[in-house]
Structures are given as C-alpha cells and as structure tokens.
PDB file of C-alpha atoms in Angstrom:
ATOM      1  CA  MET T  14      44.308 128.616-101.928  1.00 93.00           C
ATOM      2  CA  GLN T  15      41.229 130.283-103.559  1.00 93.00           C
ATOM      3  CA  LEU T  16      37.464 129.701-103.687  1.00 95.00           C
ATOM      4  CA  ALA T  17      35.944 128.376-106.971  1.00 96.00           C
ATOM      5  CA  ARG T  18      32.706 127.115-108.393  1.00 95.00           C
ATOM      6  CA  VAL T  19      32.679 123.870-110.341  1.00 95.00           C
ATOM      7  CA  ILE T  20      31.120 124.538-113.597  1.00 94.00           C
ATOM      8  CA  GLY T  21      31.697 121.432-115.587  1.00 93.00           C
ATOM      9  CA  THR T  22      33.697 118.277-116.192  1.00 94.00           C
ATOM     10  CA  VAL T  23      36.526 117.235-118.617  1.00 94.00           C
ATOM     11  CA  VAL T  24      36.669 113.812-120.285  1.00 92.00           C
ATOM     12  CA  ALA T  25      39.880 112.807-121.726  1.00 91.00           C
ATOM     13  CA  THR T  26      40.737 109.243-122.768  1.00 90.00           C
ATOM     14  CA  VAL T  27      44.424 109.741-123.683  1.00 91.00           C
ATOM     15  CA  LYS T  28      46.121 111.137-120.633  1.00 89.00           C
ATOM     16  CA  SER T  29      49.693 111.290-119.235  1.00 89.00           C
ATOM     17  CA  PRO T  30      50.587 108.263-117.086  1.00 89.00           C
ATOM     18  CA  GLY T  31      49.642 108.771-113.448  1.00 87.00           C
ATOM     19  CA  LEU T  32      46.406 110.585-114.508  1.00 90.00           C
ATOM     20  CA  GLU T  33      44.222 107.518-114.955  1.00 89.00           C
ATOM     21  CA  GLY T  34      41.206 107.608-112.730  1.00 88.00           C
ATOM     22  CA  VAL T  35      41.674 111.284-111.841  1.00 92.00           C
ATOM     23  CA  LYS T  36      38.452 113.338-112.243  1.00 93.00           C
ATOM     24  CA  LEU T  37      39.034 116.643-114.024  1.00 94.00           C
ATOM     25  CA  LEU T  38      36.636 119.463-113.400  1.00 95.00           C
ATOM     26  CA  VAL T  39      36.216 122.955-114.991  1.00 96.00           C
ATOM     27  CA  ILE T  40      36.230 125.645-112.162  1.00 95.00           C
ATOM     28  CA  GLN T  41      35.643 129.263-112.084  1.00 96.00           C
ATOM     29  CA  PRO T  42      37.718 131.055-109.497  1.00 95.00           C
ATOM     30  CA  LEU T  43      35.752 133.492-107.396  1.00 94.00           C
ATOM     31  CA  ASP T  44      36.569 136.438-105.365  1.00 90.00           C
ATOM     32  CA  ARG T  45      35.671 136.935-101.596  1.00 87.00           C
ATOM     33  CA  GLN T  46      32.118 138.040-102.377  1.00 87.00           C
ATOM     34  CA  LEU T  47      31.749 134.765-104.534  1.00 89.00           C
ATOM     35  CA  GLN T  48      31.765 136.510-107.941  1.00 92.00           C
ATOM     36  CA  PRO T  49      33.540 135.203-110.715  1.00 93.00           C
ATOM     37  CA  ALA T  50      37.121 136.467-110.929  1.00 91.00           C
ATOM     38  CA  GLY T  51      39.641 135.491-113.665  1.00 89.00           C
ATOM     39  CA  GLY T  52      39.599 132.763-116.265  1.00 94.00           C
ATOM     40  CA  GLN T  53      38.318 129.280-115.976  1.00 95.00           C
ATOM     41  CA  LEU T  54      40.709 126.462-115.116  1.00 95.00           C
ATOM     42  CA  VAL T  55      40.662 122.721-115.249  1.00 95.00           C
ATOM     43  CA  ALA T  56      41.498 121.102-111.906  1.00 95.00           C
ATOM     44  CA  ALA T  57      41.970 117.561-110.622  1.00 95.00           C
ATOM     45  CA  ASP T  58      39.366 116.584-107.965  1.00 94.00           C
ATOM     46  CA  ALA T  59      41.402 115.340-104.979  1.00 93.00           C
ATOM     47  CA  VAL T  60      38.485 114.883-102.746  1.00 93.00           C
ATOM     48  CA  HIS T  61      36.513 112.605-105.278  1.00 90.00           C
ATOM     49  CA  MET T  62      33.220 114.119-104.337  1.00 89.00           C
ATOM     50  CA  ALA T  63      33.138 117.630-106.077  1.00 89.00           C
ATOM     51  CA  GLY T  64      30.558 118.051-108.842  1.00 87.00           C
ATOM     52  CA  PRO T  65      29.156 120.808-110.889  1.00 92.00           C
ATOM     53  CA  GLY T  66      27.533 123.619-109.037  1.00 93.00           C
ATOM     54  CA  GLU T  67      29.479 123.078-105.846  1.00 93.00           C
ATOM     55  CA  LEU T  68      31.648 125.700-104.024  1.00 95.00           C
ATOM     56  CA  VAL T  69      35.074 124.447-103.438  1.00 95.00           C
ATOM     57  CA  TYR T  70      38.694 125.653-102.664  1.00 95.00           C
ATOM     58  CA  PHE T  71      41.680 124.707-104.746  1.00 96.00           C
ATOM     59  CA  VAL T  72      45.213 124.771-104.337  1.00 95.00           C
ATOM     60  CA  ALA T  73      47.563 125.768-107.195  1.00 93.00           C
ATOM     61  CA  ALA T  74      51.267 125.159-108.280  1.00 90.00           C
ATOM     62  CA  ARG T  75      53.386 122.099-107.163  1.00 90.00           C
ATOM     63  CA  GLU T  76      51.110 121.655-103.995  1.00 91.00           C
ATOM     64  CA  ALA T  77      48.274 120.611-106.256  1.00 93.00           C
ATOM     65  CA  ALA T  78      50.080 117.328-107.173  1.00 92.00           C
ATOM     66  CA  GLN T  79      50.740 116.744-103.490  1.00 91.00           C
ATOM     67  CA  ALA T  80      46.998 116.321-103.004  1.00 91.00           C
ATOM     68  CA  MET T  81      46.928 113.434-105.437  1.00 91.00           C
ATOM     69  CA  PRO T  82      47.473 109.843-104.395  1.00 89.00           C
ATOM     70  CA  ASP T  83      50.644 109.723-106.533  1.00 90.00           C
ATOM     71  CA  PRO T  84      52.390 113.276-105.803  1.00 89.00           C
ATOM     72  CA  PHE T  85      54.465 112.883-109.013  1.00 92.00           C
ATOM     73  CA  VAL T  86      51.753 113.592-111.577  1.00 92.00           C
ATOM     74  CA  PRO T  87      51.347 116.481-114.018  1.00 93.00           C
ATOM     75  CA  VAL T  88      48.644 118.420-111.995  1.00 94.00           C
ATOM     76  CA  ASP T  89      48.835 122.094-111.396  1.00 94.00           C
ATOM     77  CA  HIS T  90      45.336 122.886-109.850  1.00 96.00           C
ATOM     78  CA  ALA T  91      43.573 120.538-107.417  1.00 96.00           C
ATOM     79  CA  ILE T  92      40.449 120.844-105.499  1.00 96.00           C
ATOM     80  CA  VAL T  93      41.211 120.004-101.964  1.00 94.00           C
ATOM     81  CA  GLY T  94      37.907 120.624-100.084  1.00 95.00           C
ATOM     82  CA  ILE T  95      34.169 121.231-100.467  1.00 95.00           C
ATOM     83  CA  VAL T  96      33.032 124.466 -98.830  1.00 94.00           C
ATOM     84  CA  ASP T  97      30.084 124.205 -96.347  1.00 92.00           C
ATOM     85  CA  ALA T  98      30.262 128.026 -95.186  1.00 89.00           C
ATOM     86  CA  VAL T  99      32.313 131.057 -95.599  1.00 89.00           C
ATOM     87  CA  ALA T 100      31.908 133.042 -92.348  1.00 86.00           C
ATOM     88  CA  THR T 101      33.215 136.687 -92.776  1.00 83.00           C
ATOM     89  CA  LEU T 102      33.228 139.846 -90.569  1.00 83.00           C
ATOM     90  CA  ASP T 103      30.536 141.223 -93.016  1.00 76.00           C
ATOM     91  CA  GLY T 104      28.168 138.389 -92.319  1.00 69.00           C
ATOM     92  CA  ALA T 105      28.125 134.557 -93.188  1.00 59.00           C
ATOM     93  CA  THR T 106      27.802 133.547 -96.700  1.00 64.00           C
ATOM     94  CA  PRO T 107      26.411 130.005 -97.189  1.00 57.00           C
TER      95      PRO T 107
ATOM     96  CA  MET K  18      55.943 136.679 -97.206  1.00 91.00           C
ATOM     97  CA  LYS K  19      52.812 138.850 -97.504  1.00 92.00           C
ATOM     98  CA  ILE K  20      50.658 140.882 -95.070  1.00 93.00           C
ATOM     99  CA  GLY K  21      47.134 140.175 -94.873  1.00 93.00           C
ATOM    100  CA  ARG K  22      43.991 140.642 -92.749  1.00 93.00           C
ATOM    101  CA  VAL K  23      41.776 137.883 -91.592  1.00 93.00           C
ATOM    102  CA  VAL K  24      38.376 138.541 -92.689  1.00 92.00           C
ATOM    103  CA  GLY K  25      36.658 135.383 -92.047  1.00 91.00           C
ATOM    104  CA  THR K  26      36.976 131.624 -91.907  1.00 92.00           C
ATOM    105  CA  VAL K  27      36.057 128.734 -94.392  1.00 93.00           C
ATOM    106  CA  VAL K  28      34.270 125.794 -92.986  1.00 92.00           C
ATOM    107  CA  SER K  29      34.549 122.389 -94.764  1.00 92.00           C
ATOM    108  CA  THR K  30      33.795 118.845 -93.857  1.00 91.00           C
ATOM    109  CA  ILE K  31      34.698 117.160 -97.096  1.00 92.00           C
ATOM    110  CA  ASN K  32      38.373 117.700 -97.769  1.00 91.00           C
ATOM    111  CA  VAL K  33      41.721 116.120 -98.286  1.00 90.00           C
ATOM    112  CA  PRO K  34      42.802 114.406 -95.136  1.00 92.00           C
ATOM    113  CA  ALA K  35      45.797 116.760 -94.529  1.00 91.00           C
ATOM    114  CA  PHE K  36      43.207 119.540 -93.751  1.00 91.00           C
ATOM    115  CA  ASP K  37      41.470 117.658 -90.852  1.00 91.00           C
ATOM    116  CA  GLY K  38      41.644 119.622 -87.679  1.00 90.00           C
ATOM    117  CA  ARG K  39      43.094 122.774 -89.268  1.00 92.00           C
ATOM    118  CA  THR K  40      41.568 126.233 -89.421  1.00 92.00           C
ATOM    119  CA  LEU K  41      41.192 127.806 -92.759  1.00 94.00           C
ATOM    120  CA  LEU K  42      41.326 131.647 -92.585  1.00 94.00           C
ATOM    121  CA  LEU K  43      40.029 133.970 -95.394  1.00 94.00           C
ATOM    122  CA  CYS K  44      42.675 136.696 -95.530  1.00 94.00           C
ATOM    123  CA  ASP K  45      42.572 140.001 -97.592  1.00 92.00           C
ATOM    124  CA  LEU K  46      45.987 140.942 -98.945  1.00 93.00           C
ATOM    125  CA  LEU K  47      47.224 144.263 -97.752  1.00 91.00           C
ATOM    126  CA  ASP K  48      50.105 146.688 -98.727  1.00 88.00           C
ATOM    127  CA  PRO K  49      52.627 147.583 -96.158  1.00 82.00           C
ATOM    128  CA  ALA K  50      50.512 150.728 -95.406  1.00 82.00           C
ATOM    129  CA  GLY K  51      47.757 148.457 -94.287  1.00 83.00           C
ATOM    130  CA  LYS K  52      45.411 149.201 -97.311  1.00 87.00           C
ATOM    131  CA  PRO K  53      43.907 146.459 -99.278  1.00 89.00           C
ATOM    132  CA  ALA K  54      46.212 145.308-102.186  1.00 89.00           C
ATOM    133  CA  GLY K  55      43.486 143.562-103.993  1.00 88.00           C
ATOM    134  CA  GLY K  56      42.830 139.846-103.816  1.00 91.00           C
ATOM    135  CA  TYR K  57      42.560 137.401-101.059  1.00 93.00           C
ATOM    136  CA  VAL K  58      43.936 133.922-100.150  1.00 95.00           C
ATOM    137  CA  ILE K  59      42.770 131.079 -98.040  1.00 95.00           C
ATOM    138  CA  ALA K  60      45.534 130.263 -95.458  1.00 95.00           C
ATOM    139  CA  VAL K  61      46.028 127.505 -92.962  1.00 95.00           C
ATOM    140  CA  ASP K  62      46.286 128.857 -89.399  1.00 93.00           C
ATOM    141  CA  SER K  63      49.336 128.156 -87.269  1.00 92.00           C
ATOM    142  CA  VAL K  64      49.346 130.809 -84.656  1.00 92.00           C
ATOM    143  CA  GLY K  65      45.598 131.084 -83.535  1.00 90.00           C
ATOM    144  CA  ALA K  66      44.919 134.273 -85.434  1.00 91.00           C
ATOM    145  CA  GLY K  67      41.375 135.563 -85.364  1.00 87.00           C
ATOM    146  CA  ALA K  68      39.040 137.703 -87.539  1.00 88.00           C
ATOM    147  CA  GLY K  69      40.082 141.302 -87.847  1.00 89.00           C
ATOM    148  CA  GLU K  70      43.797 140.677 -87.154  1.00 90.00           C
ATOM    149  CA  THR K  71      46.600 141.668 -89.394  1.00 92.00           C
ATOM    150  CA  VAL K  72      48.812 138.680 -90.104  1.00 93.00           C
ATOM    151  CA  LEU K  73      51.843 137.541 -91.829  1.00 93.00           C
ATOM    152  CA  LEU K  74      51.295 135.092 -94.551  1.00 94.00           C
ATOM    153  CA  LEU K  75      53.785 132.536 -95.843  1.00 94.00           C
ATOM    154  CA  ASP K  76      53.054 131.659 -99.442  1.00 92.00           C
ATOM    155  CA  GLU K  77      55.489 128.815-100.205  1.00 92.00           C
ATOM    156  CA  GLY K  78      54.775 125.163-100.116  1.00 88.00           C
ATOM    157  CA  ASN K  79      58.000 123.672 -98.692  1.00 91.00           C
ATOM    158  CA  SER K  80      58.266 126.131 -95.792  1.00 92.00           C
ATOM    159  CA  ALA K  81      54.378 125.758 -95.267  1.00 92.00           C
ATOM    160  CA  ARG K  82      54.914 122.018 -94.682  1.00 91.00           C
ATOM    161  CA  GLN K  83      57.731 122.593 -92.478  1.00 91.00           C
ATOM    162  CA  VAL K  84      55.778 125.018 -90.321  1.00 90.00           C
ATOM    163  CA  LEU K  85      52.975 122.690 -90.029  1.00 90.00           C
ATOM    164  CA  VAL K  86      55.033 119.583 -89.707  1.00 91.00           C
ATOM    165  CA  ALA K  87      52.908 118.152 -92.398  1.00 88.00           C
ATOM    166  CA  PRO K  88      55.082 116.464 -94.982  1.00 90.00           C
ATOM    167  CA  GLY K  89      53.449 115.744 -98.293  1.00 89.00           C
ATOM    168  CA  ALA K  90      50.377 117.985 -97.481  1.00 91.00           C
ATOM    169  CA  PRO K  91      48.991 120.009-100.366  1.00 93.00           C
ATOM    170  CA  ILE K  92      49.271 123.355 -98.431  1.00 93.00           C
ATOM    171  CA  ARG K  93      51.066 126.351 -99.732  1.00 93.00           C
ATOM    172  CA  THR K  94      49.762 129.255 -97.562  1.00 94.00           C
ATOM    173  CA  VAL K  95      50.079 129.567 -93.916  1.00 95.00           C
ATOM    174  CA  VAL K  96      49.460 132.307 -91.369  1.00 94.00           C
ATOM    175  CA  VAL K  97      52.726 132.416 -89.497  1.00 93.00           C
ATOM    176  CA  GLY K  98      52.586 135.543 -87.374  1.00 92.00           C
ATOM    177  CA  ILE K  99      50.230 138.309 -86.110  1.00 91.00           C
ATOM    178  CA  VAL K 100      51.430 141.840 -87.076  1.00 89.00           C
ATOM    179  CA  ASP K 101      51.578 144.601 -84.484  1.00 86.00           C
ATOM    180  CA  ALA K 102      53.129 147.341 -86.607  1.00 84.00           C
ATOM    181  CA  VAL K 103      55.053 147.901 -89.853  1.00 82.00           C
ATOM    182  CA  ASP K 104      57.829 150.487 -89.710  1.00 79.00           C
ATOM    183  CA  GLU K 105      57.967 151.720 -93.384  1.00 72.00           C
ATOM    184  CA  GLY K 106      60.249 154.680 -93.796  1.00 69.00           C
ATOM    185  CA  PRO K 107      59.671 157.501 -91.559  1.00 65.00           C
ATOM    186  CA  ALA K 108      56.364 156.649 -90.272  1.00 63.00           C
ATOM    187  CA  MET K 109      55.281 153.512 -88.340  1.00 63.00           C
ATOM    188  CA  VAL K 110      52.031 152.063 -89.457  1.00 66.00           C
ATOM    189  CA  VAL K 111      50.227 150.524 -86.595  1.00 67.00           C
ATOM    190  CA  LEU K 112      47.848 147.760 -88.088  1.00 64.00           C
ATOM    191  CA  GLY K 113      44.970 145.983 -86.635  1.00 57.00           C
ATOM    192  CA  THR K 114      41.264 146.733 -85.987  1.00 51.00           C
ATOM    193  CA  MET K 115      38.943 146.982 -83.128  1.00 42.00           C
ATOM    194  CA  GLU K 116      38.855 143.241 -82.807  1.00 44.00           C
ATOM    195  CA  ALA K 117      42.714 142.791 -82.692  1.00 46.00           C
ATOM    196  CA  PRO K 118      43.371 143.998 -79.202  1.00 44.00           C
ATOM    197  CA  LEU K 119      40.337 141.967 -77.983  1.00 42.00           C
ATOM    198  CA  ALA K 120      41.629 138.810 -79.565  1.00 44.00           C
ATOM    199  CA  ALA K 121      45.104 139.451 -78.364  1.00 45.00           C
ATOM    200  CA  THR K 122      43.917 139.647 -74.864  1.00 42.00           C
ATOM    201  CA  ALA K 123      41.963 136.419 -75.025  1.00 41.00           C
ATOM    202  CA  ARG K 124      45.137 134.789 -76.406  1.00 43.00           C
ATOM    203  CA  VAL K 125      47.201 135.811 -73.490  1.00 39.00           C
ATOM    204  CA  GLY K 126      44.477 134.667 -71.208  1.00 35.00           C
ATOM    205  CA  ARG K 127      44.668 131.267 -72.739  1.00 39.00           C
ATOM    206  CA  ALA K 128      48.411 131.101 -72.779  1.00 39.00           C
ATOM    207  CA  ARG K 129      48.791 131.923 -69.115  1.00 42.00           C
ATOM    208  CA  PRO K 130      46.341 129.573 -67.275  1.00 45.00           C
ATOM    209  CA  LYS K 131      45.421 130.128 -63.697  1.00 50.00           C
ATOM    210  CA  ALA K 132      47.771 128.297 -61.429  1.00 53.00           C
ATOM    211  CA  PRO K 133      46.156 125.409 -59.481  1.00 54.00           C
ATOM    212  CA  ALA K 134      45.049 126.189 -55.997  1.00 52.00           C
ATOM    213  CA  ALA K 135      47.955 124.393 -54.419  1.00 54.00           C
ATOM    214  CA  ALA K 136      50.420 126.494 -56.203  1.00 57.00           C
ATOM    215  CA  ARG K 137      48.938 129.606 -54.498  1.00 56.00           C
ATOM    216  CA  PRO K 138      49.114 128.567 -50.737  1.00 59.00           C
ATOM    217  CA  ASN K 139      47.759 131.831 -49.295  1.00 63.00           C
ATOM    218  CA  THR K 140      44.302 131.728 -50.945  1.00 58.00           C
ATOM    219  CA  PRO K 141      41.352 130.450 -49.140  1.00 60.00           C
ATOM    220  CA  ALA K 142      40.715 127.778 -51.691  1.00 57.00           C
ATOM    221  CA  ALA K 143      44.225 126.332 -51.123  1.00 57.00           C
ATOM    222  CA  LYS K 144      43.891 126.190 -47.291  1.00 59.00           C
ATOM    223  CA  ARG K 145      40.686 124.329 -47.731  1.00 59.00           C
ATOM    224  CA  ALA K 146      42.249 121.878 -50.013  1.00 58.00           C
ATOM    225  CA  THR K 147      45.376 121.307 -47.776  1.00 59.00           C
ATOM    226  CA  THR K 148      43.823 121.370 -44.346  1.00 58.00           C
ATOM    227  CA  PRO K 149      41.862 118.241 -43.193  1.00 61.00           C
ATOM    228  CA  ALA K 150      38.127 119.173 -42.359  1.00 60.00           C
ATOM    229  CA  ALA K 151      38.484 118.334 -38.743  1.00 62.00           C
ATOM    230  CA  ALA K 152      41.459 120.648 -38.235  1.00 63.00           C
ATOM    231  CA  ARG K 153      39.524 123.578 -39.665  1.00 60.00           C
ATOM    232  CA  PRO K 154      38.003 125.968 -37.188  1.00 63.00           C
ATOM    233  CA  ALA K 155      34.181 125.394 -36.869  1.00 65.00           C
ATOM    234  CA  ARG K 156      32.207 127.962 -38.623  1.00 65.00           C
ATOM    235  CA  PRO K 157      30.343 130.169 -36.275  1.00 66.00           C
ATOM    236  CA  ARG K 158      26.637 129.400 -36.354  1.00 68.00           C
ATOM    237  CA  ARG K 159      24.460 132.256 -37.436  1.00 69.00           C
ATOM    238  CA  ARG K 160      21.850 133.087 -34.892  1.00 66.00           C
ATOM    239  CA  ARG K 161      18.190 133.611 -36.275  1.00 62.00           C
TER     240      ARG K 161
END
C-alpha cells in the first residue's frame, strides 16, 4: 500500500458490469515525505468517503478488487483508508 | 519477500472493515546490505514490530491473507518477521538501529509475563496469600 492525495473525480456513464455505483477518483501517489511521486492514477473508492484533497492509502493489483463489495470487478487500484496521521521517527506529519 | 525498516505508523479511522484493529507500519525498503533501496510501502503488522526495526516484508496477496487469517481482505503487504542479521557473502550484516534492542527487550518482557504469586511459593507475597491471617505471626509493634 502507498500514500496518495485525491486530486479529482472521474465520471463515466458507460462502465464494465460490476462497476455501477463505484466512485472513481484521480489520485497522485506520494512519497514518504508526502511529495508527489510517479504518475497519477484512477482508483476506486472502497471507503465511500474519500474526496478531493484528502490524504489516503491505496492498494494495487488483484487485492484492489478484494476491497470492493463484489470482488470480481475490473479494479486494479482501490482506496482502502483515509489517513488521519502519519507518525514517523523524524516527527509526526498530519 | 523484501527487507525493510519500520520508520513510522499510519493512523486511520475511516477504512475498509478488513483493516479494523490492524496496525499499519510505514516501511522504507532496504537492500540486503541494509541501505535504503528507494521507495517505501505501508504494511500490516503481524509480529509486533516497532519503529526503527528491520523487518521482513511479504508482498503477495494470497500469502498475506493466509498469514493474517483474513480471507477476502484487500491486504497485500504484511510484516512477517523481525530481521536480526543478513549473511550476505563473506560478511554478516547486522541490521537494526538504536531502537531495535529496546523494542526487542520490551517484546520479550511481554511474552514472558511474571508468574502469579501462588506459582512462586517462596516469596513473601505468596506466603501472605496462602496463609490465613490468624496463623500469621503477629508483627512486632514498634516502640515510640
């Protein structure tokens, strides 16, 4: 799992069966200092509460679909939690 | 599996139910020599690892779910061990930091709780607990 910032939403009317009602968000993966790292991704929102601007963590690969109500859906990145705080040895980062 | 160093924790209240009650550890990835290999990962703890410790990371979903006994959980990365040393070629690399020995001591302390008083019959506490009050010798009164 990695940290990411939600930076937008994706609206799609025509979707693969099983993806109806699934919220899709654009996320920017972050490094440990919370700086952008790598390309942006579209992730399914498995917590139903994430929104733009929020710090989240996401899971990639097959396990992303496991986070959805129906685990047999074409999802390869899913937001599985909203971060309250990241406490590191260097000092806490809100 | 990969080697990493725990550098912190991630706190989250709103999450997928599979993560309830689990500890998320922020781990820097290391090369076998113990140097940062670049990158990090958020892993679910299964061994009670703490900040500063060098750990063994399992990064495969099916095994992760088996280790955590969590069928269907969206978990891929799990801390499955605490590394003491890596024997790489001629030299043995001892990993860990200042915090590691302290954390290890704390863990041993928790793993071996103090036996109850009754199990240690020769201590004063056990004698008090097993002898009725009337049978105890009267305490000599201190004179003023």
